[in-house]
Amino acid sequence: MADFINVTTLNRLAKQTLTQCDPLNDLIVCGELSGFTRHYKSGHLYFTLKDETASVKGVMFRSQARLLNFEPQNGMQVLAYGHATIYERDGAFQLYADYMRPFGAGAAQMAFDALYKKLEAEGLFAPERKRPLPAVPHCIGVVTSKTGAAWQDVQNVIRRRWPMVRLLLAPVTVQGLEAESSIIAGILALDRDPRPDLILVTRGGGSKEDLWVFNSERIARAAAACRKPVVSAVGHEIDTSILDHVADLRAPTPSAAAELCVPDRSEFLQKIAVLQENIQKNMQNRLRICYNKFTMAAVEQGRQSQHRKLERCRRELNLTIQTAQQTGRYRTRQAQNALQAAAALAHSLNPYGVLARGYTVVTCGGTVQAVETLRAGQQILLRGANAEADCTVHAVRELKQGGTKDAAAEII
């Protein structure tokens, strides 16, 4: 009886044989998606690729599926990268895809439209999310290839327009299987770096396939999550990517992006010249106004000075008048006091006042005579306060009282 094998062994042998077949280990299969499903638990993708005459089952595991930059749909023409072998349990020949991208204009447009609608519904394209660029950035982070023409264009424009700004390059791969992860890493690195004021994601022109990576959902979400403004400049003016819609500003070319990111030095110099001229005119006008005000102030100050002098002279005159009046009153009081004293003295010395007290005055020939000067037989006149008497001196005697001599006369 012939030897036999079981089904498991058969499928294992078939798998080993296919694994050793090099053409099946590095495939790029073109076909139309059919029966596409995404397992809700595992996240694996299951699908069928077909053409006009045949079909093949396919699977893409979650680890690879999460890196897709588009949303696969039934009827979409795609290129699937991977290998083909037998699934031992079912003995089914199927394609294991590591990467997938749309193929052909129709498929690419379908993928673009689907992602566009999805992100638009989430509000990632909303105008109110767009942030203004800094007027004068100090540092610009650039996500692009360090060997590409875009990097050279950006440097040349920046050097010509605003050489004071610093450029910080995050070198990335801008096409191929590694481009998506590389671009995302560059955006995240510059967003974490405190130096850049904004981030410019750019690359030069190319085919739609070359630029397709910038339609990646992951790149779009990385740009939307940036804390700094993001400028997108991918390809030429006719090229539009999902990143262009998410970015805060879209530029048609790398050179145009550089112009939009920095001011023009010549325009600033012209504005400074105009400002300088306006400042000079303003200063001249102000000087003229100040001169006129100074002239008027000088005249007013002169009037005020004269007024102050007159006021000072008036105060001095009033003070002099007051002093003179006080002095006059003082001297008048002094004169009055002196006059009163002199009058009192004169009154006290008035011989007629003595006569009023009972005394008499001896006169001879109209001259007052002292008693000791009289001679016997001499005719004299005795004058009292109220009467006069003609008398003749009978005798004159000397009197001694208290050691002094007084004269006494007998009068008839």
C-alpha positions as MATLAB code, in Angstrom:
seq = 'MADFINVTTLNRLAKQTLTQCDPLNDLIVCGELSGFTRHYKSGHLYFTLKDETASVKGVMFRSQARLLNFEPQNGMQVLAYGHATIYERDGAFQLYADYMRPFGAGAAQMAFDALYKKLEAEGLFAPERKRPLPAVPHCIGVVTSKTGAAWQDVQNVIRRRWPMVRLLLAPVTVQGLEAESSIIAGILALDRDPRPDLILVTRGGGSKEDLWVFNSERIARAAAACRKPVVSAVGHEIDTSILDHVADLRAPTPSAAAELCVPDRSEFLQKIAVLQENIQKNMQNRLRICYNKFTMAAVEQGRQSQHRKLERCRRELNLTIQTAQQTGRYRTRQAQNALQAAAALAHSLNPYGVLARGYTVVTCGGTVQAVETLRAGQQILLRGANAEADCTVHAVRELKQGGTKDAAAEII';
ca = [
       0.000    0.000    0.000;
       1.348    3.383   -0.910;
       2.493    5.826    1.799;
       0.104    8.690    2.512;
       0.224   12.116    4.173;
      -2.404   14.057    6.030;
      -3.836   17.406    4.978;
      -1.750   19.361    7.468;
       1.433   17.917    6.030;
       0.260   18.648    2.521;
      -0.453   22.274    3.296;
       2.849   22.607    5.142;
       4.794   21.195    2.201;
       2.978   23.522   -0.160;
       3.789   26.491    2.072;
       7.449   25.510    2.306;
       7.633   25.197   -1.453;
       6.056   28.592   -2.002;
       8.264   30.170    0.644;
      11.343   29.026   -1.260;
      10.024   30.581   -4.473;
      11.759   33.995   -4.648;
       9.296   35.639   -7.075;
       6.490   35.067   -4.557;
       8.421   36.642   -1.660;
       8.741   40.153   -3.088;
       5.573   40.998   -4.991;
       3.823   44.095   -6.216;
       0.359   42.986   -7.280;
      -1.997   45.277   -9.151;
      -5.715   44.633   -8.840;
      -9.124   45.931   -7.956;
     -10.253   45.779   -4.322;
     -13.299   43.646   -3.649;
     -14.895   42.345   -0.479;
     -12.871   44.758    1.645;
     -13.454   44.482    5.412;
     -11.673   45.734    8.523;
     -12.002   43.362   11.461;
     -13.521   45.365   14.311;
     -11.478   43.603   17.040;
      -8.112   42.737   15.524;
      -7.874   45.664   13.097;
      -6.647   43.334   10.290;
      -7.747   44.088    6.740;
      -9.278   41.324    4.595;
      -9.897   41.768    0.868;
      -9.824   40.251   -2.584;
      -7.719   41.511   -5.475;
      -9.118   40.781   -8.876;
      -8.662   41.567  -12.534;
     -10.649   40.599  -15.622;
      -9.998   36.845  -15.327;
      -8.794   35.953  -11.800;
      -8.822   36.886   -8.132;
      -6.738   36.217   -5.042;
      -7.500   36.553   -1.359;
      -5.450   39.040    0.609;
      -4.808   40.148    4.180;
      -2.973   43.057    5.784;
      -2.264   42.816    9.478;
      -3.010   45.708   11.826;
       0.643   46.692   12.338;
       0.923   47.434    8.583;
      -2.655   48.616    8.122;
      -2.223   51.473   10.605;
       0.489   52.921    8.372;
      -1.789   53.308    5.343;
      -2.076   56.884    4.152;
      -5.497   56.363    2.529;
      -8.763   54.600    3.195;
      -9.128   51.516    0.912;
     -12.524   51.116   -0.752;
     -14.150   48.442   -2.938;
     -13.634   49.102   -6.625;
     -10.377   50.972   -6.037;
      -7.376   49.982   -8.141;
      -4.373   49.450   -5.855;
      -0.797   48.240   -5.788;
      -0.245   45.725   -2.983;
       3.334   45.101   -1.797;
       4.050   41.839   -0.012;
       4.379   38.077   -0.522;
       2.086   35.147   -1.460;
       1.801   31.808    0.286;
      -0.678   29.235    1.613;
      -2.640   29.676    4.804;
      -2.113   26.235    6.300;
      -5.336   25.948    8.229;
      -7.593   26.430    5.182;
      -5.122   25.463    2.458;
      -6.001   28.813    0.863;
      -3.523   30.601   -1.353;
      -3.495   34.288   -0.410;
      -1.504   37.474   -0.585;
       0.007   38.960    2.583;
       0.276   42.712    1.984;
       2.849   44.843    3.840;
       1.940   48.100    2.078;
      -0.725   49.328   -0.289;
      -1.312   52.461   -2.308;
      -3.834   53.579   -4.895;
      -2.941   52.941   -8.509;
      -4.192   55.050  -11.365;
      -5.887   58.437  -11.415;
      -9.322   57.107  -10.559;
      -8.213   55.131   -7.535;
      -6.029   57.931   -6.238;
      -8.867   60.410   -6.572;
     -11.227   58.074   -4.751;
      -8.782   57.713   -1.882;
      -8.168   61.463   -1.824;
     -11.886   62.278   -1.781;
     -12.633   59.753    0.936;
      -9.912   61.082    3.243;
     -10.822   64.679    2.425;
     -14.442   64.128    3.464;
     -13.390   62.325    6.616;
     -10.998   65.033    7.829;
     -13.322   67.824    6.749;
     -16.093   66.298    8.821;
     -13.744   66.311   11.814;
     -13.089   70.050   11.328;
      -9.395   69.785   10.437;
      -9.888   72.115    7.464;
     -11.955   74.725    9.328;
     -10.785   78.324    8.698;
     -11.019   79.176   12.395;
      -8.257   76.639   13.072;
      -5.818   78.509   10.852;
      -3.217   80.405   12.842;
      -1.412   83.503   11.566;
       2.308   83.321   10.914;
       4.637   85.445   13.055;
       5.339   88.770   11.339;
       9.104   88.525   11.891;
      10.161   84.961   12.790;
      13.515   84.397   14.424;
      13.806   80.734   13.429;
      12.000   78.577   10.844;
      11.942   74.812   11.030;
      12.046   73.113    7.608;
      10.903   69.539    7.003;
      12.329   68.410    3.673;
      15.114   66.426    2.032;
      18.553   67.899    2.679;
      19.595   66.978   -0.891;
      16.481   68.234   -2.646;
      16.070   71.393   -4.702;
      13.362   72.632   -2.312;
      15.903   73.068    0.498;
      18.188   75.086   -1.763;
      15.307   77.243   -2.988;
      14.210   78.007    0.566;
      17.740   78.971    1.608;
      18.248   81.223   -1.416;
      14.973   83.090   -0.954;
      15.470   83.511    2.791;
      19.041   84.741    2.288;
      17.816   87.324   -0.228;
      14.701   88.527    1.600;
      15.465   88.244    5.317;
      18.953   86.883    6.121;
      18.521   87.542    9.867;
      16.258   84.504   10.313;
      17.733   81.110   11.230;
      16.775   77.904    9.402;
      16.565   74.642   11.310;
      16.430   71.610    8.978;
      14.765   68.339    9.893;
      16.126   66.123    7.071;
      13.543   63.578    5.934;
      12.767   61.200    3.093;
      10.052   62.735    0.908;
       9.123   59.718   -1.207;
       9.110   55.945   -0.920;
       7.934   53.536    1.727;
       9.792   55.283    4.569;
       8.696   58.802    3.641;
       5.544   58.894    5.752;
       7.203   57.928    9.028;
      10.180   60.150    8.288;
       8.043   63.241    7.612;
       5.943   62.661   10.729;
       9.077   62.309   12.849;
      10.459   65.555   11.392;
       7.263   67.485   12.140;
       7.097   66.173   15.704;
      10.784   66.899   16.355;
      10.474   70.531   15.231;
       7.257   70.981   17.179;
       9.021   69.848   20.349;
      12.052   72.025   19.674;
      11.619   75.468   21.339;
      13.674   77.299   18.712;
      11.435   77.388   15.593;
       8.592   79.918   15.440;
       6.898   78.037   12.590;
       7.303   74.810   10.595;
       7.613   74.616    6.803;
       6.914   71.194    5.215;
       8.046   71.220    1.613;
       9.402   69.322   -1.356;
       9.855   70.031   -5.050;
       7.705   68.857   -7.933;
       7.193   65.272   -9.022;
       4.624   62.814  -10.247;
       1.384   62.232   -8.392;
       2.792   58.977   -7.099;
       5.859   60.791   -5.750;
       3.709   63.394   -3.987;
       1.103   60.911   -2.757;
       2.732   60.561    0.654;
       1.587   64.107    1.524;
      -1.987   62.840    1.298;
      -1.276   60.663    4.321;
      -3.827   60.847    7.114;
      -1.109   60.415    9.719;
       0.904   63.330    8.324;
      -2.255   65.448    8.215;
      -3.045   64.678   11.846;
       0.546   65.336   12.924;
       0.410   68.766   11.252;
      -3.005   69.516   12.778;
      -1.717   68.653   16.256;
       1.285   71.015   16.005;
       1.448   73.814   18.544;
       3.265   75.989   16.017;
       1.921   77.304   12.702;
       2.533   74.922    9.790;
       3.160   75.996    6.180;
       2.739   73.450    3.386;
       4.542   73.798    0.043;
       4.421   70.520   -1.873;
       5.173   70.267   -5.580;
       3.997   72.993   -7.950;
       1.010   75.299   -7.971;
      -1.279   72.731   -9.636;
      -0.474   70.070   -7.024;
      -2.821   69.922   -4.035;
      -2.457   67.565   -1.102;
      -4.369   66.808    2.062;
      -1.545   68.462    3.976;
      -2.244   71.714    2.084;
      -5.768   71.782    3.501;
      -4.708   70.997    7.061;
      -1.772   73.433    7.183;
      -2.243   76.952    8.493;
      -0.966   78.299    5.177;
      -0.510   76.678    1.760;
       2.113   77.947   -0.672;
       2.249   76.895   -4.346;
       6.030   76.286   -4.378;
       8.924   76.072   -1.909;
      10.209   79.479   -3.066;
       6.777   81.049   -2.596;
       6.569   79.495    0.858;
       9.887   81.068    1.834;
       8.597   84.447    0.629;
       5.430   84.070    2.679;
       7.307   83.058    5.829;
       9.547   86.126    6.088;
       9.171   89.836    5.330;
      11.029   91.530    2.469;
      14.099   93.387    3.656;
      13.847   95.976    0.859;
      10.228   96.727    1.769;
      11.222   97.137    5.404;
      14.044   99.493    4.437;
      11.619  101.515    2.318;
       9.129  101.662    5.172;
      11.911  102.705    7.537;
      12.943  105.468    5.110;
       9.343  106.705    4.920;
       9.042  106.558    8.697;
      12.315  108.423    9.071;
      11.111  111.133    6.695;
       7.800  111.385    8.531;
       9.611  111.557   11.849;
      11.839  114.364   10.592;
       8.834  116.310    9.294;
       7.020  115.736   12.528;
      10.039  116.892   14.513;
      10.319  120.044   12.388;
       6.625  120.783   12.859;
       6.936  120.210   16.569;
      10.037  122.403   16.736;
       8.163  125.134   14.858;
       5.220  124.837   17.215;
       7.554  124.813   20.210;
       9.402  127.882   18.845;
       6.115  129.755   18.433;
       5.028  128.695   21.885;
       8.426  129.723   23.241;
       8.155  133.142   21.598;
       4.693  133.642   22.998;
       5.852  132.337   26.341;
       8.836  134.718   26.280;
       6.526  137.680   25.617;
       4.155  136.498   28.287;
       7.059  135.898   30.624;
       8.270  139.450   29.933;
       4.847  140.826   30.766;
       4.708  138.683   33.845;
       8.204  139.833   34.810;
       7.173  143.488   34.451;
       4.019  142.756   36.360;
       6.046  141.081   39.088;
       8.398  144.082   39.200;
       5.481  146.491   39.420;
       3.892  144.347   42.071;
       7.166  144.254   43.981;
       7.525  148.052   43.671;
       3.911  148.455   44.789;
       4.552  146.274   47.820;
       7.761  148.183   48.582;
       5.936  151.509   48.177;
       3.131  150.328   50.434;
       5.707  149.143   52.931;
       7.498  152.511   52.734;
       4.209  154.336   53.173;
       3.327  152.162   56.126;
       6.787  152.691   57.593;
       6.561  156.439   57.008;
       3.117  156.559   58.547;
       4.235  154.529   61.528;
       7.341  156.695   61.869;
       5.219  159.868   61.543;
       2.773  158.647   64.119;
       5.625  157.648   66.404;
       7.378  160.992   66.022;
       4.085  162.824   66.423;
       3.469  160.949   69.659;
       7.039  161.738   70.726;
       6.544  165.457   69.872;
       3.205  165.492   71.636;
       4.756  163.861   74.667;
       7.672  166.315   74.578;
       5.286  169.245   74.119;
       3.152  168.061   76.955;
       6.244  167.637   79.129;
       7.511  171.093   78.103;
       4.072  172.585   78.690;
       3.918  170.943   82.096;
       7.413  172.221   82.872;
       6.581  175.677   81.575;
       3.385  175.669   83.559;
       5.316  174.617   86.606;
       7.792  177.421   86.005;
       5.160  180.083   85.220;
       5.585  182.778   87.808;
       1.940  183.651   87.461;
       1.083  180.262   88.641;
       3.123  180.956   91.818;
       1.292  184.270   92.251;
      -1.969  182.380   92.213;
      -0.795  180.585   95.353;
      -0.453  183.928   97.213;
       3.010  185.011   96.282;
       4.043  188.424   94.812;
       6.700  189.529   92.364;
       8.924  192.519   93.008;
       9.599  194.628   89.941;
      11.404  197.856   89.484;
      11.228  199.674   86.220;
       9.489  196.678   84.703;
      12.289  194.329   85.771;
      11.873  191.636   88.325;
      14.197  192.363   91.244;
      15.605  190.113   93.860;
      15.028  191.300   97.432;
      18.756  191.492   98.212;
      19.191  193.919   95.345;
      16.732  196.425   96.678;
      17.788  199.664   98.414;
      16.071  201.726  101.014;
      13.869  204.402   99.514;
      13.602  202.625   96.207;
      10.204  202.661   94.492;
       9.025  199.185   93.600;
       5.902  197.470   92.274;
       4.506  194.430   94.018;
       2.400  192.337   91.690;
       0.092  189.637   92.869;
      -2.264  187.305   91.044;
      -5.112  189.766   91.051;
      -3.645  193.210   92.088;
      -0.628  195.481   92.015;
       0.789  197.730   94.715;
       3.232  200.695   94.455;
       5.592  200.570   97.385;
       8.702  202.257   98.795;
      11.535  200.220  100.325;
      12.025  201.325  103.891;
      14.930  199.049  104.812;
      16.653  195.901  103.618;
      17.930  193.369  106.149;
      19.786  190.136  105.744;
      18.349  187.020  107.338;
      20.234  183.923  108.367;
      18.386  180.603  108.398;
      19.990  177.158  108.294;
      23.462  178.554  107.579;
      22.254  180.517  104.530;
      21.600  184.155  104.042;
      18.369  185.491  102.785;
      17.401  189.057  102.239;
      14.343  190.678  103.796;
      13.046  194.170  103.189;
      10.701  196.387  105.004;
       8.323  197.870  102.642;
       6.078  200.802  103.211;
];
